Amino acid sequence: MRACWSILGLSLLYISAECLVDPSKDDLHQISQFGEKYVDQEIETAINGVKEMKTMMEKSEEDHKTFISSLEKTKKQKEEALKAAQDMEEKLNEEQSVCNDTMQALWEECKPCLKNTCVKYYSRTCTSGSGLVGRQLEEYLNQASPFSIWINGQNIETLEKEDQQQSQQFQDLEKRYGEVADGVDNIFLDSMRVFDHMRSLHPYHTPSVFSRPTRFYRSPFHDPEFHGFQSMFHPMMEMARNIFGSLGPYMGGDVEFPDKEGSENEDVVITKPFGDDKMTCREIRRNSAGCIKLREECEKCKEIQHIDCSGKKPLEGPLKQELEKALALAERYTQEYQKLLKNFEEEMFKTSELLDSFNKQFGWVSSLANHTKSEDGIFKIKAVISRTSDDPEKQGDTNVSVQLFDEPEMSFTLPGDIPWNDPKFSEMVAKESLDRYKQHTVWVL
């Protein structure tokens, strides 16, 4: 009989212990309120973080206005220089038209020599790609005029092509920039909706916000292909590489751009044995037209420059000098324009990197715009069940069921070393709940 009472006593003690650690409905309400204060603070911190994103973007927009002004000025100068070069070339074409046949005959003998010379110089230094260089150069020479390309090894058509590429690059950058600005606006507006709701729940506690009106746009975050602000600019990198590669022989050695072709020998190729003209293997691969700099190595090519058309030498006269000046100016503004684009892109990479960092920390708050409609609180602990441990030296785990915002109820287990009646318990539950929500939300904004 005594043994039976002992077993019954232990059973009652076990049941009693379970009941002691299970909070009542009022207890759950109280610890939920403590936890809600933690969630409120996290929301306020996130809203302030989004405000910093907005401030950062507004500063970027001011810099963007300055950039656009400089770009428009440089573009106008470039177009004026190109127009002057076109006028000079037209006049020169008129002067040399009387001896087109002679010039064309020399040109047909010049082309194979020029191609072979370029491939020879390239293959001596560079590890691969000589066949590609030869094919590209042959195609270029067959399409080019012997007259137009003889001026500084450059022609107006090339500069016009670069102008078109730069215009496209600018349009793409502007589009990406607009998407970034729209995305930040969207996060900010949604965060302000959360702020308004929090203010209605807690009118005594409101974080400061911007009063300036904002614009409504469709956010890129609703696109499943969106992987962050910085990802918007990655397609721009390859375009910029291509433009810099094609301009390389004419833009000097001060322009650098990252390249993926690290396996290729990028040593310098001397393109003028008795001068200082130099190009890298990469530049020749990307723009074999740079091989024109080797024209002094071919006798028939040199003869073209000194041909006499009815007592006039168009490639040595004053019109040629005017064309060279106009082309040099056009090349200078083309280089300046590209540097402006490159600087803008680099600045946007830096800005978008910071925006990504802020978004990962604070962007989750904007997702609450459609998940905080409840008027009776945003954090509720539904159940707390503490379990005993087989090891008397250790506390049992605690099972918790929580509803956060308008999300479905979530359940998880926490270490039982902090009892539910300790204020730290509410904060621990709130933190775990919010961390789980952020992990699910931050990549699907």
Coordinates of C-alpha atoms in Angstrom, one line a residue:
M1 CA 0.0 0.0 0.0
R2 CA 2.9 2.3 0.9
A3 CA 4.5 1.7 -2.5
C4 CA 1.2 2.6 -4.2
W5 CA 1.0 5.9 -2.3
S6 CA 4.6 6.6 -3.3
I7 CA 3.8 6.1 -7.0
L8 CA 0.7 8.2 -6.7
G9 CA 2.6 10.9 -4.9
L10 CA 5.3 11.0 -7.7
S11 CA 2.6 11.2 -10.3
L12 CA 0.9 14.1 -8.6
L13 CA 4.2 15.8 -8.2
Y14 CA 5.0 15.4 -11.9
I15 CA 1.5 16.7 -12.9
S16 CA 2.0 19.6 -10.4
A17 CA 5.3 20.4 -11.9
E18 CA 3.9 20.4 -15.4
C19 CA 1.1 22.7 -14.3
L20 CA 3.5 25.1 -12.6
V21 CA 5.4 25.8 -15.7
D22 CA 2.4 26.2 -18.0
P23 CA 1.3 29.8 -17.9
S24 CA -2.4 30.8 -17.7
K25 CA -4.2 32.8 -20.3
D26 CA -3.5 36.0 -18.4
D27 CA 0.1 35.0 -18.1
L28 CA 0.4 34.5 -21.8
H29 CA -1.2 37.9 -22.4
Q30 CA 1.3 39.5 -20.1
I31 CA 4.4 37.9 -21.6
S32 CA 3.1 38.6 -25.1
Q33 CA 3.0 42.3 -24.2
F34 CA 6.6 42.2 -23.1
G35 CA 7.5 40.4 -26.4
E36 CA 5.6 42.9 -28.4
K37 CA 7.7 45.8 -27.0
Y38 CA 10.8 44.0 -28.4
V39 CA 9.1 43.6 -31.8
D40 CA 8.0 47.3 -31.8
Q41 CA 11.6 48.4 -31.1
E42 CA 12.9 46.2 -34.0
I43 CA 10.3 47.6 -36.4
E44 CA 11.3 51.2 -35.4
T45 CA 14.9 50.4 -35.9
A46 CA 14.1 48.9 -39.3
I47 CA 12.0 51.9 -40.3
N48 CA 14.9 54.2 -39.4
G49 CA 17.2 52.0 -41.4
V50 CA 14.9 52.3 -44.4
K51 CA 15.0 56.1 -43.9
E52 CA 18.7 55.9 -44.2
M53 CA 18.3 54.0 -47.5
K54 CA 16.0 56.8 -48.7
T55 CA 18.5 59.5 -47.6
M56 CA 21.3 57.7 -49.4
M57 CA 19.3 57.5 -52.6
E58 CA 18.3 61.1 -52.4
K59 CA 22.0 62.1 -52.1
S60 CA 22.7 59.8 -55.1
E61 CA 20.0 61.6 -57.1
E62 CA 21.7 64.9 -56.4
D63 CA 25.0 63.5 -57.7
H64 CA 23.1 62.0 -60.6
K65 CA 21.9 65.5 -61.7
T66 CA 25.5 66.7 -61.7
F67 CA 26.6 63.6 -63.7
I68 CA 23.8 64.2 -66.3
S69 CA 24.9 67.8 -66.7
S70 CA 28.5 66.9 -67.3
L71 CA 27.5 64.0 -69.6
E72 CA 25.2 66.2 -71.8
K73 CA 28.0 68.9 -72.1
T74 CA 30.6 66.3 -73.1
K75 CA 28.2 64.6 -75.6
K76 CA 27.5 68.0 -77.3
Q77 CA 31.2 68.6 -77.6
K78 CA 31.8 65.1 -79.0
E79 CA 29.0 65.6 -81.6
E80 CA 30.4 68.9 -82.7
A81 CA 33.8 67.4 -83.1
L82 CA 32.4 64.5 -85.1
K83 CA 30.4 66.8 -87.3
A84 CA 33.6 68.9 -88.0
A85 CA 35.5 65.7 -88.9
Q86 CA 32.7 64.5 -91.2
D87 CA 32.8 67.9 -93.1
M88 CA 36.6 67.7 -93.4
E89 CA 36.5 64.1 -94.6
E90 CA 33.9 65.0 -97.3
K91 CA 36.2 67.7 -98.6
L92 CA 39.2 65.4 -98.6
N93 CA 37.2 62.7 -100.5
E94 CA 36.5 65.3 -103.2
E95 CA 40.2 66.0 -103.5
Q96 CA 41.3 62.4 -103.8
S97 CA 38.4 61.2 -106.0
V98 CA 40.4 61.8 -109.2
C99 CA 42.9 59.1 -108.4
N100 CA 40.6 56.5 -106.8
D101 CA 41.8 53.7 -109.1
T102 CA 45.4 54.2 -108.2
M103 CA 44.7 54.4 -104.5
Q104 CA 42.5 51.3 -104.6
A105 CA 45.1 49.3 -106.5
L106 CA 47.7 50.1 -103.8
W107 CA 45.2 49.4 -101.1
E108 CA 44.6 45.8 -102.4
E109 CA 48.3 45.2 -102.2
C110 CA 48.6 46.8 -98.8
K111 CA 45.8 44.8 -97.1
P112 CA 47.5 41.3 -97.1
C113 CA 50.8 42.7 -96.0
L114 CA 49.1 44.6 -93.2
K115 CA 47.2 41.5 -92.1
N116 CA 50.3 39.2 -92.1
T117 CA 52.4 41.8 -90.3
C118 CA 49.8 42.3 -87.5
V119 CA 49.4 38.5 -87.0
K120 CA 53.1 38.1 -86.9
Y121 CA 53.6 40.8 -84.2
Y122 CA 50.7 39.5 -82.2
S123 CA 51.7 35.8 -82.3
R124 CA 55.2 36.6 -81.2
T125 CA 53.9 37.9 -77.8
C126 CA 50.4 36.6 -77.3
T127 CA 49.6 33.0 -76.4
S128 CA 46.5 32.4 -78.5
G129 CA 44.0 34.1 -80.8
S130 CA 46.1 35.0 -83.8
G131 CA 43.6 33.3 -86.2
L132 CA 40.8 35.3 -84.7
V133 CA 42.8 38.5 -85.0
G134 CA 43.6 37.7 -88.7
R135 CA 39.9 37.1 -89.6
Q136 CA 38.7 40.2 -87.8
L137 CA 41.3 42.4 -89.4
E138 CA 40.6 41.0 -92.9
E139 CA 36.9 41.7 -92.5
Y140 CA 37.6 45.2 -91.2
L141 CA 40.0 46.0 -94.1
N142 CA 37.5 44.7 -96.7
Q143 CA 34.9 47.1 -95.4
A144 CA 37.1 50.1 -94.8
S145 CA 38.2 52.8 -97.2
P146 CA 42.0 53.2 -97.6
F147 CA 41.5 56.9 -97.4
S148 CA 39.4 57.3 -94.3
I149 CA 41.4 54.9 -92.1
W150 CA 44.7 56.5 -92.9
I151 CA 44.1 59.5 -90.7
N152 CA 45.6 58.5 -87.3
G153 CA 44.7 54.9 -87.9
Q154 CA 41.2 55.8 -87.0
N155 CA 38.0 56.6 -89.0
I156 CA 34.8 58.5 -88.5
E157 CA 32.7 55.3 -88.8
T158 CA 34.4 53.8 -85.8
L159 CA 33.9 56.8 -83.7
E160 CA 30.2 56.9 -84.8
K161 CA 29.9 53.3 -83.8
E162 CA 31.4 54.0 -80.4
D163 CA 29.0 56.9 -80.0
Q164 CA 26.0 54.5 -80.6
Q165 CA 27.4 52.0 -78.1
Q166 CA 27.9 54.7 -75.5
S167 CA 24.4 56.0 -76.0
Q168 CA 23.0 52.5 -75.5
Q169 CA 25.2 52.1 -72.4
F170 CA 23.9 55.4 -71.0
Q171 CA 20.3 54.3 -71.7
D172 CA 20.8 51.0 -69.9
L173 CA 22.5 52.7 -67.0
E174 CA 19.7 55.2 -66.7
K175 CA 17.1 52.3 -66.8
R176 CA 19.0 50.4 -64.1
Y177 CA 19.4 53.6 -62.0
G178 CA 15.7 54.3 -62.3
E179 CA 14.8 50.7 -61.2
V180 CA 17.1 51.1 -58.1
A181 CA 15.5 54.5 -57.2
D182 CA 12.0 53.0 -57.7
G183 CA 12.9 50.0 -55.6
V184 CA 14.0 52.2 -52.7
D185 CA 10.9 54.4 -53.0
N186 CA 8.7 51.2 -52.9
I187 CA 10.5 50.0 -49.7
F188 CA 10.1 53.4 -48.1
L189 CA 6.5 53.8 -49.0
D190 CA 5.6 50.3 -47.7
S191 CA 7.6 51.0 -44.5
M192 CA 5.6 54.2 -44.0
R193 CA 2.4 52.2 -44.2
V194 CA 3.8 50.0 -41.4
F195 CA 4.7 53.1 -39.5
D196 CA 1.1 54.4 -39.9
H197 CA -0.3 51.2 -38.6
M198 CA 2.0 51.1 -35.7
R199 CA 1.1 54.7 -34.8
S200 CA -2.6 53.7 -34.8
L201 CA -1.8 50.8 -32.4
H202 CA 0.6 52.8 -30.2
P203 CA -0.1 56.6 -30.6
Y204 CA 2.2 57.4 -27.8
H205 CA 5.3 56.0 -29.5
T206 CA 6.0 57.1 -33.1
P207 CA 9.4 57.2 -34.8
S208 CA 10.2 60.3 -36.9
V209 CA 9.7 59.9 -40.7
F210 CA 10.3 62.0 -43.8
S211 CA 7.5 64.4 -44.6
R212 CA 8.5 65.0 -48.2
P213 CA 6.1 63.4 -50.7
T214 CA 7.4 60.3 -52.6
R215 CA 6.6 58.7 -55.9
F216 CA 4.7 55.5 -56.5
Y217 CA 6.4 53.0 -58.8
R218 CA 6.2 49.3 -59.4
S219 CA 8.9 47.7 -57.4
P220 CA 11.4 45.2 -59.0
F221 CA 11.3 43.2 -55.8
H222 CA 8.1 41.6 -57.0
D223 CA 10.1 40.1 -59.8
P224 CA 11.3 36.6 -59.0
E225 CA 14.5 37.3 -61.0
F226 CA 15.4 40.1 -58.6
H227 CA 18.5 39.2 -56.5
G228 CA 19.5 42.5 -55.1
F229 CA 20.3 46.1 -56.1
Q230 CA 23.8 45.3 -57.2
S231 CA 22.7 42.5 -59.5
M232 CA 20.9 45.2 -61.7
F233 CA 24.3 46.5 -62.8
H234 CA 26.1 43.2 -63.6
P235 CA 24.9 43.2 -67.3
M236 CA 26.4 46.6 -67.6
M237 CA 29.9 45.4 -66.9
E238 CA 30.4 43.4 -70.0
M239 CA 29.1 46.2 -72.2
A240 CA 31.5 48.6 -70.6
R241 CA 34.4 46.1 -71.1
N242 CA 33.5 45.8 -74.8
I243 CA 33.4 49.5 -75.3
F244 CA 36.7 50.1 -73.5
G245 CA 38.3 47.2 -75.4
S246 CA 37.3 48.7 -78.7
L247 CA 38.5 52.2 -77.7
G248 CA 41.7 50.9 -76.1
P249 CA 44.2 51.6 -78.9
Y250 CA 43.0 55.2 -79.1
M251 CA 42.4 56.1 -75.4
G252 CA 45.9 55.8 -74.0
G253 CA 47.2 53.7 -71.2
D254 CA 45.4 55.4 -68.3
V255 CA 42.1 53.6 -68.8
E256 CA 41.8 50.3 -67.0
F257 CA 38.9 47.9 -66.7
P258 CA 38.6 44.5 -65.1
D259 CA 38.8 41.6 -67.6
K260 CA 37.8 38.0 -67.4
E261 CA 40.4 36.7 -69.9
G262 CA 43.1 36.2 -67.3
S263 CA 44.4 33.0 -69.1
E264 CA 45.5 35.0 -72.1
N265 CA 49.0 36.6 -72.2
E266 CA 48.3 40.3 -71.8
D267 CA 51.9 41.5 -72.5
V268 CA 52.5 44.6 -74.5
V269 CA 52.8 44.3 -78.3
I270 CA 55.0 47.0 -79.8
T271 CA 53.1 48.1 -82.9
K272 CA 55.6 50.6 -84.1
P273 CA 59.1 49.2 -83.8
F274 CA 60.9 52.6 -84.0
G275 CA 58.3 54.5 -82.0
D276 CA 56.3 54.2 -78.8
D277 CA 52.9 53.0 -79.9
K278 CA 51.9 50.0 -77.8
M279 CA 48.8 47.8 -77.4
T280 CA 48.1 44.8 -75.2
C281 CA 47.0 41.4 -76.6
R282 CA 43.6 42.1 -75.2
E283 CA 43.2 45.3 -77.1
I284 CA 44.2 43.7 -80.4
R285 CA 41.9 40.8 -79.9
R286 CA 39.0 43.1 -79.3
N287 CA 39.8 45.7 -81.9
S288 CA 42.0 44.3 -84.7
A289 CA 41.6 47.6 -86.5
G290 CA 44.4 48.8 -84.2
C291 CA 46.7 46.9 -86.5
I292 CA 46.5 49.9 -88.8
K293 CA 49.3 51.3 -86.6
L294 CA 51.6 48.8 -88.4
R295 CA 51.1 50.4 -91.8
E296 CA 54.6 51.8 -91.8
E297 CA 55.9 48.2 -92.0
C298 CA 54.4 47.7 -95.5
E299 CA 55.8 49.5 -98.6
K300 CA 52.5 49.6 -100.5
C301 CA 50.7 51.0 -97.5
K302 CA 53.2 53.8 -97.1
E303 CA 52.8 54.7 -100.8
I304 CA 49.1 55.4 -100.3
Q305 CA 49.9 58.2 -97.9
H306 CA 52.1 60.0 -100.4
I307 CA 49.9 59.5 -103.5
D308 CA 49.5 62.6 -105.7
C309 CA 46.0 63.4 -107.1
S310 CA 46.4 66.0 -109.9
G311 CA 49.0 68.0 -108.1
K312 CA 47.4 67.6 -104.7
K313 CA 48.4 65.2 -101.9
P314 CA 45.2 64.9 -99.8
L315 CA 46.8 62.8 -97.1
E316 CA 49.5 65.4 -96.6
G317 CA 47.7 68.7 -97.1
P318 CA 46.1 71.3 -94.8
L319 CA 42.6 69.6 -95.0
K320 CA 44.2 66.4 -93.6
Q321 CA 45.6 68.4 -90.7
E322 CA 42.1 69.9 -90.0
L323 CA 40.6 66.4 -90.1
E324 CA 43.3 65.1 -87.7
K325 CA 42.5 67.9 -85.2
A326 CA 38.8 67.2 -85.4
L327 CA 39.3 63.5 -85.0
A328 CA 41.7 64.0 -82.1
L329 CA 39.0 66.2 -80.4
A330 CA 36.3 63.6 -81.1
E331 CA 38.5 60.9 -79.6
R332 CA 39.2 63.0 -76.6
Y333 CA 35.5 63.7 -75.9
T334 CA 34.7 60.0 -76.6
Q335 CA 37.2 59.1 -73.9
E336 CA 35.9 61.7 -71.5
Y337 CA 32.3 60.6 -72.1
Q338 CA 33.3 56.9 -71.4
K339 CA 35.1 57.8 -68.2
L340 CA 32.0 59.7 -67.0
L341 CA 29.9 56.6 -67.7
K342 CA 32.4 54.4 -66.0
N343 CA 32.6 56.6 -62.9
F344 CA 28.8 56.7 -62.7
E345 CA 28.6 52.9 -62.9
E346 CA 31.3 52.5 -60.2
E347 CA 29.4 54.9 -58.0
M348 CA 26.2 53.0 -58.5
F349 CA 28.0 49.7 -57.7
K350 CA 29.1 51.2 -54.4
T351 CA 25.7 52.7 -53.7
S352 CA 23.8 49.5 -54.6
E353 CA 26.2 47.5 -52.5
L354 CA 25.3 49.7 -49.5
L355 CA 21.6 49.5 -50.4
D356 CA 21.8 45.7 -50.5
S357 CA 23.4 45.7 -47.0
F358 CA 20.7 48.0 -45.7
N359 CA 17.9 46.0 -47.4
K360 CA 19.2 42.7 -45.8
Q361 CA 19.1 44.4 -42.4
F362 CA 16.0 46.5 -42.6
G363 CA 14.1 45.8 -45.8
W364 CA 11.9 43.1 -44.2
V365 CA 9.9 45.8 -42.5
S366 CA 8.3 46.8 -45.8
S367 CA 6.9 43.4 -46.2
L368 CA 4.7 44.1 -43.1
A369 CA 2.6 46.6 -45.1
N370 CA 0.2 43.7 -46.0
H371 CA 0.8 41.7 -42.8
T372 CA -0.1 44.0 -39.9
K373 CA -3.8 44.5 -40.4
S374 CA -4.8 43.0 -37.0
E375 CA -6.0 45.6 -34.5
D376 CA -5.4 43.5 -31.4
G377 CA -1.6 43.3 -31.4
I378 CA 1.2 42.0 -33.6
F379 CA 2.7 39.4 -31.3
K380 CA 0.9 36.7 -29.4
I381 CA 2.4 33.8 -27.5
K382 CA -0.3 31.1 -27.9
A383 CA 1.1 28.4 -25.7
V384 CA 4.2 27.6 -23.6
I385 CA 4.9 24.0 -22.5
S386 CA 7.9 23.2 -20.5
R387 CA 9.2 19.7 -20.5
T388 CA 11.1 17.9 -17.8
S389 CA 14.5 16.4 -18.5
D390 CA 15.7 12.9 -17.9
D391 CA 18.9 14.5 -16.6
P392 CA 18.2 16.1 -13.2
E393 CA 21.2 18.4 -13.8
K394 CA 19.7 20.0 -16.9
Q395 CA 16.5 22.0 -17.5
G396 CA 14.0 20.6 -20.0
D397 CA 13.3 22.3 -23.3
T398 CA 10.4 24.7 -23.7
N399 CA 7.9 24.3 -26.6
V400 CA 6.4 27.6 -27.8
S401 CA 3.6 28.5 -30.2
V402 CA 3.5 32.1 -31.5
Q403 CA 1.6 34.2 -33.9
L404 CA 3.6 37.1 -35.3
F405 CA 1.7 39.7 -37.4
D406 CA -0.9 38.1 -39.6
E407 CA 1.3 35.1 -40.3
P408 CA 0.2 31.5 -39.6
E409 CA 1.1 30.3 -36.1
M410 CA 4.6 29.1 -35.8
S411 CA 6.0 26.6 -33.2
F412 CA 9.6 26.0 -32.1
T413 CA 11.6 24.7 -29.2
L414 CA 13.9 26.8 -26.9
P415 CA 16.3 25.8 -24.2
G416 CA 14.5 25.7 -20.9
D417 CA 17.2 27.5 -18.8
I418 CA 15.1 30.7 -18.7
P419 CA 11.6 30.2 -17.1
W420 CA 8.6 31.8 -18.8
N421 CA 8.1 34.2 -15.9
D422 CA 11.5 35.8 -16.5
P423 CA 11.2 39.0 -18.7
K424 CA 14.1 37.7 -20.7
F425 CA 11.9 34.8 -21.9
S426 CA 9.5 37.1 -23.7
E427 CA 12.4 38.8 -25.5
M428 CA 14.0 35.5 -26.4
V429 CA 10.7 34.2 -27.9
A430 CA 10.1 37.5 -29.8
K431 CA 13.6 37.5 -31.2
E432 CA 13.4 33.9 -32.4
S433 CA 10.0 34.5 -34.0
L434 CA 11.2 37.7 -35.7
D435 CA 14.5 36.0 -36.9
R436 CA 12.4 33.2 -38.5
Y437 CA 10.2 35.8 -40.2
K438 CA 13.1 37.8 -41.5
Q439 CA 14.8 34.7 -42.9
H440 CA 11.7 33.9 -44.9
T441 CA 11.0 37.5 -46.0
V442 CA 14.2 39.3 -46.8
W443 CA 14.8 37.4 -50.1
V444 CA 11.2 37.6 -51.3
L445 CA 10.5 41.3 -50.9

